[in-house]
Amino acid sequence: MSRFPVEDIRNFSIIAHVDHGKSTLADRLLELTGTIDKTTKNKQVLDKLQVERERGITVKAQTASLFYSFGGKQYLLNLIDTPGIQAQTVANFFLAFEAQLSVIPVINKIDLKNADPERVGKQIEKVFDIPSDECIKISAKFGTNVDSVLQAVIERIPPPKVHRENPLKALVFDSTFDQYRGVIANIALFDGMVSKGDKIVSAHSKKTYEVNEVGILNPNEQPTHKLYAGQVGFLIAGMKDVTEAQIGDTLYLHNHPVEPLPGFKSAKPMVFAGVYPIDQSEYNNLKSAIEKLTLNDSSVTVHRDCSLALGAGWRLGFLGLLHMEVFNQRLEQEYNASVILTTPTVPYKAVLSSAKLIKEYKEKEITIINPAQFPDKSKVTEYLEPVVLGTVIAPTEYTGKIMALCQARRAIQKNMTFIDENRVMLKYLFPLNEIVVDFYDSLKSLSSGYASFDYEDAGYQTAELIKMDILLNGNIVEELVTVVHREKAYTVGKSICERLKDSLPRQLFEIAIQAAVGSKVIARETVKAYRKNVLAKCYGGDITRKMKLLKRQAEGKKKLRKIGNIEIPKDAFIKVLKTQPNK
Ligand code: GDP
Ligand code: MG
């Protein structure tokens, strides 16, 4: 690796929306540089997980070191294929711009029949202020013009700013867990060098390790024994838990401490959902599956939780809805776990006014991830809800419909730009909970699939939140308590009542299902009485047979949850709490 001085190294990543061809472009770059064989039918080579291959989404960032000869010189190009589980392309562009990183605009899929790269170039100029003649027009699928991308990487991106003569300073930017070898940390060296056998220290934990193996990803691990500043690769050092190789941590040589790198702003979970085993006897298996999966996906937060209806489980935090779906699919596919996933919620906050509560929480501002902990209005100064800045880009003919949809989601328009004669870019401030479940699907369907959506975290805003109870014949069903915005209370309440009505079996008496805010009922449904007469067949006098039937009926009832005198099968809760399929 010493053959590659800093001037001959370039580090780059491909950033684009889901499905725009990042992984396909990575395949072509791997082929072009001879990293993988060209003859094989390469399809998203860097996507290794089953879920990645099936859904075509990159879940883990993948790295590859490419060797490329250009102008009589051999370069080392380190590629990072980025995950697509957060749609934040526009936001990422501005971050890169602020950090003064070089941006190379690439227009992909020019082979498509209706592709119009000229027009897209003009849009890029309008939105990002990059001259349209800087755009490289390619077809990742057919490899057209892909070599220009590599040449641009060499010509337009400066070599990394690092110092080899300084002591080691390495950034951990990802980590995976291998059953046999422990943690494999992906590292980028900012200063110095690291060799097999070195003693290194984690700036975060101050723990010392001995380096067992270091090397490059090509794209599989290839030991090189040494890595130098400016290079990117992997490191194995007897770490047993991915929390020991925290993303953003700095590694340095034992006895040569360095100022740690600023690291990363840790990704904040934006969507929370309850996860429960379908059967409580599966609890331990599910626990171990969640533990293993989160070892490789440290952006998922885990809290133990307990629901009266669903038993012991967890409340997990995800970066977004797609992230949640992917996690659930991995649980099912990689660990064969069947789970109940409850409707996702967002982290609300409350600023407390009650001295007693402040003392109890040791904080004035608390985050509420479970509706059951929602503090009463009399004990708070204000409630807050998370908001995001959303960007919708769509053909102009859908503008009216999109504006109506955004308005119905309590969004506030911030900006509207026509990026050319037939495309509009709308910016809205959305309450996160309004887009968390089905916004994207609604947007796609009203725009015949043409609108794109991107959002970034925009902090919190004051919100009129209320706690809504669901009652059965006047008794509160604790597992269905929901936090809603005042404006949405009726719609949400009505929908829960309707779903409950459809899933509650009829009983011997009439059941009133009500949604209520405080003592005010805002929605109501009724389940008519039905008499299931188990004795109907036993006219005549066999008393022991009658007793047997009654006993069996009583046993069946034990499995049900009883609220007042109403029996609710677990299934009914699942139907109400589960994420509603919206396709
Ligand atoms: P990613 O989500 O950005 O990583 O996108 P992928 O690389 O997984 O590609 C998404 C889809 O677009 C796949 O079906 C690819 O085959 C297809 N695709 C990628 N590049 C091109 C291209 O240049 N032309 C065409 N026609 N399809 C492409
Ligand atoms: Mg991909």
mmCIF file of N, CA, C and O and ligand atoms in Angstrom, residues 19 21-24 44 47 56-58 81-84, ligand 2:
data_model
loop_
_atom_site.group_PDB
_atom_site.id
_atom_site.type_symbol
_atom_site.label_atom_id
_atom_site.label_comp_id
_atom_site.label_asym_id
_atom_site.label_seq_id
_atom_site.Cartn_x
_atom_site.Cartn_y
_atom_site.Cartn_z
ATOM 1 N N ASP A 19 -33.004 3.995 -6.107
ATOM 2 C CA ASP A 19 -33.384 3.557 -7.446
ATOM 3 C C ASP A 19 -32.783 4.360 -8.596
ATOM 4 O O ASP A 19 -33.153 4.158 -9.736
ATOM 5 N N GLY A 21 -29.683 4.338 -9.465
ATOM 6 C CA GLY A 21 -28.600 3.617 -10.139
ATOM 7 C C GLY A 21 -27.245 3.682 -9.462
ATOM 8 O O GLY A 21 -26.223 3.395 -10.089
ATOM 9 N N LYS A 22 -27.210 4.011 -8.163
ATOM 10 C CA LYS A 22 -25.930 4.085 -7.448
ATOM 11 C C LYS A 22 -25.206 2.741 -7.486
ATOM 12 O O LYS A 22 -24.032 2.666 -7.834
ATOM 13 N N SER A 23 -25.926 1.673 -7.118
ATOM 14 C CA SER A 23 -25.265 0.368 -7.033
ATOM 15 C C SER A 23 -24.893 -0.147 -8.422
ATOM 16 O O SER A 23 -23.879 -0.824 -8.582
ATOM 17 N N THR A 24 -25.709 0.177 -9.420
ATOM 18 C CA THR A 24 -25.394 -0.247 -10.782
ATOM 19 C C THR A 24 -24.144 0.476 -11.280
ATOM 20 O O THR A 24 -23.265 -0.125 -11.892
ATOM 21 N N GLN A 44 -25.647 -5.182 -8.841
ATOM 22 C CA GLN A 44 -25.544 -4.620 -7.498
ATOM 23 C C GLN A 44 -24.660 -5.497 -6.599
ATOM 24 O O GLN A 44 -25.089 -5.993 -5.575
ATOM 25 N N ASP A 47 -24.333 -4.975 -2.931
ATOM 26 C CA ASP A 47 -25.485 -5.292 -2.080
ATOM 27 C C ASP A 47 -25.428 -6.776 -1.741
ATOM 28 O O ASP A 47 -25.711 -7.624 -2.577
ATOM 29 N N GLY A 56 -33.761 -4.281 -3.885
ATOM 30 C CA GLY A 56 -32.942 -3.355 -4.653
ATOM 31 C C GLY A 56 -32.564 -2.113 -3.865
ATOM 32 O O GLY A 56 -32.387 -1.047 -4.410
ATOM 33 N N ILE A 57 -32.475 -2.253 -2.538
ATOM 34 C CA ILE A 57 -32.082 -1.099 -1.743
ATOM 35 C C ILE A 57 -30.783 -1.445 -1.038
ATOM 36 O O ILE A 57 -30.663 -2.516 -0.455
ATOM 37 N N THR A 58 -29.834 -0.528 -1.065
ATOM 38 C CA THR A 58 -28.608 -0.737 -0.321
ATOM 39 C C THR A 58 -28.875 -0.363 1.127
ATOM 40 O O THR A 58 -29.325 0.739 1.410
ATOM 41 N N ASP A 81 -20.354 3.173 -1.572
ATOM 42 C CA ASP A 81 -21.716 3.131 -2.112
ATOM 43 C C ASP A 81 -22.630 3.373 -0.920
ATOM 44 O O ASP A 81 -22.589 2.653 0.070
ATOM 45 N N THR A 82 -23.443 4.408 -0.987
ATOM 46 C CA THR A 82 -24.181 4.794 0.221
ATOM 47 C C THR A 82 -25.554 4.143 0.289
ATOM 48 O O THR A 82 -26.154 3.827 -0.726
ATOM 49 N N PRO A 83 -26.040 3.958 1.503
ATOM 50 C CA PRO A 83 -27.351 3.350 1.680
ATOM 51 C C PRO A 83 -28.454 4.257 1.151
ATOM 52 O O PRO A 83 -28.294 5.466 1.072
ATOM 53 N N GLY A 84 -29.585 3.639 0.829
ATOM 54 C CA GLY A 84 -30.707 4.427 0.305
ATOM 55 C C GLY A 84 -31.911 4.361 1.202
ATOM 56 O O GLY A 84 -33.041 4.474 0.743
HETATM 57 MG MG MG B 2 -28.131 0.714 -4.053
#
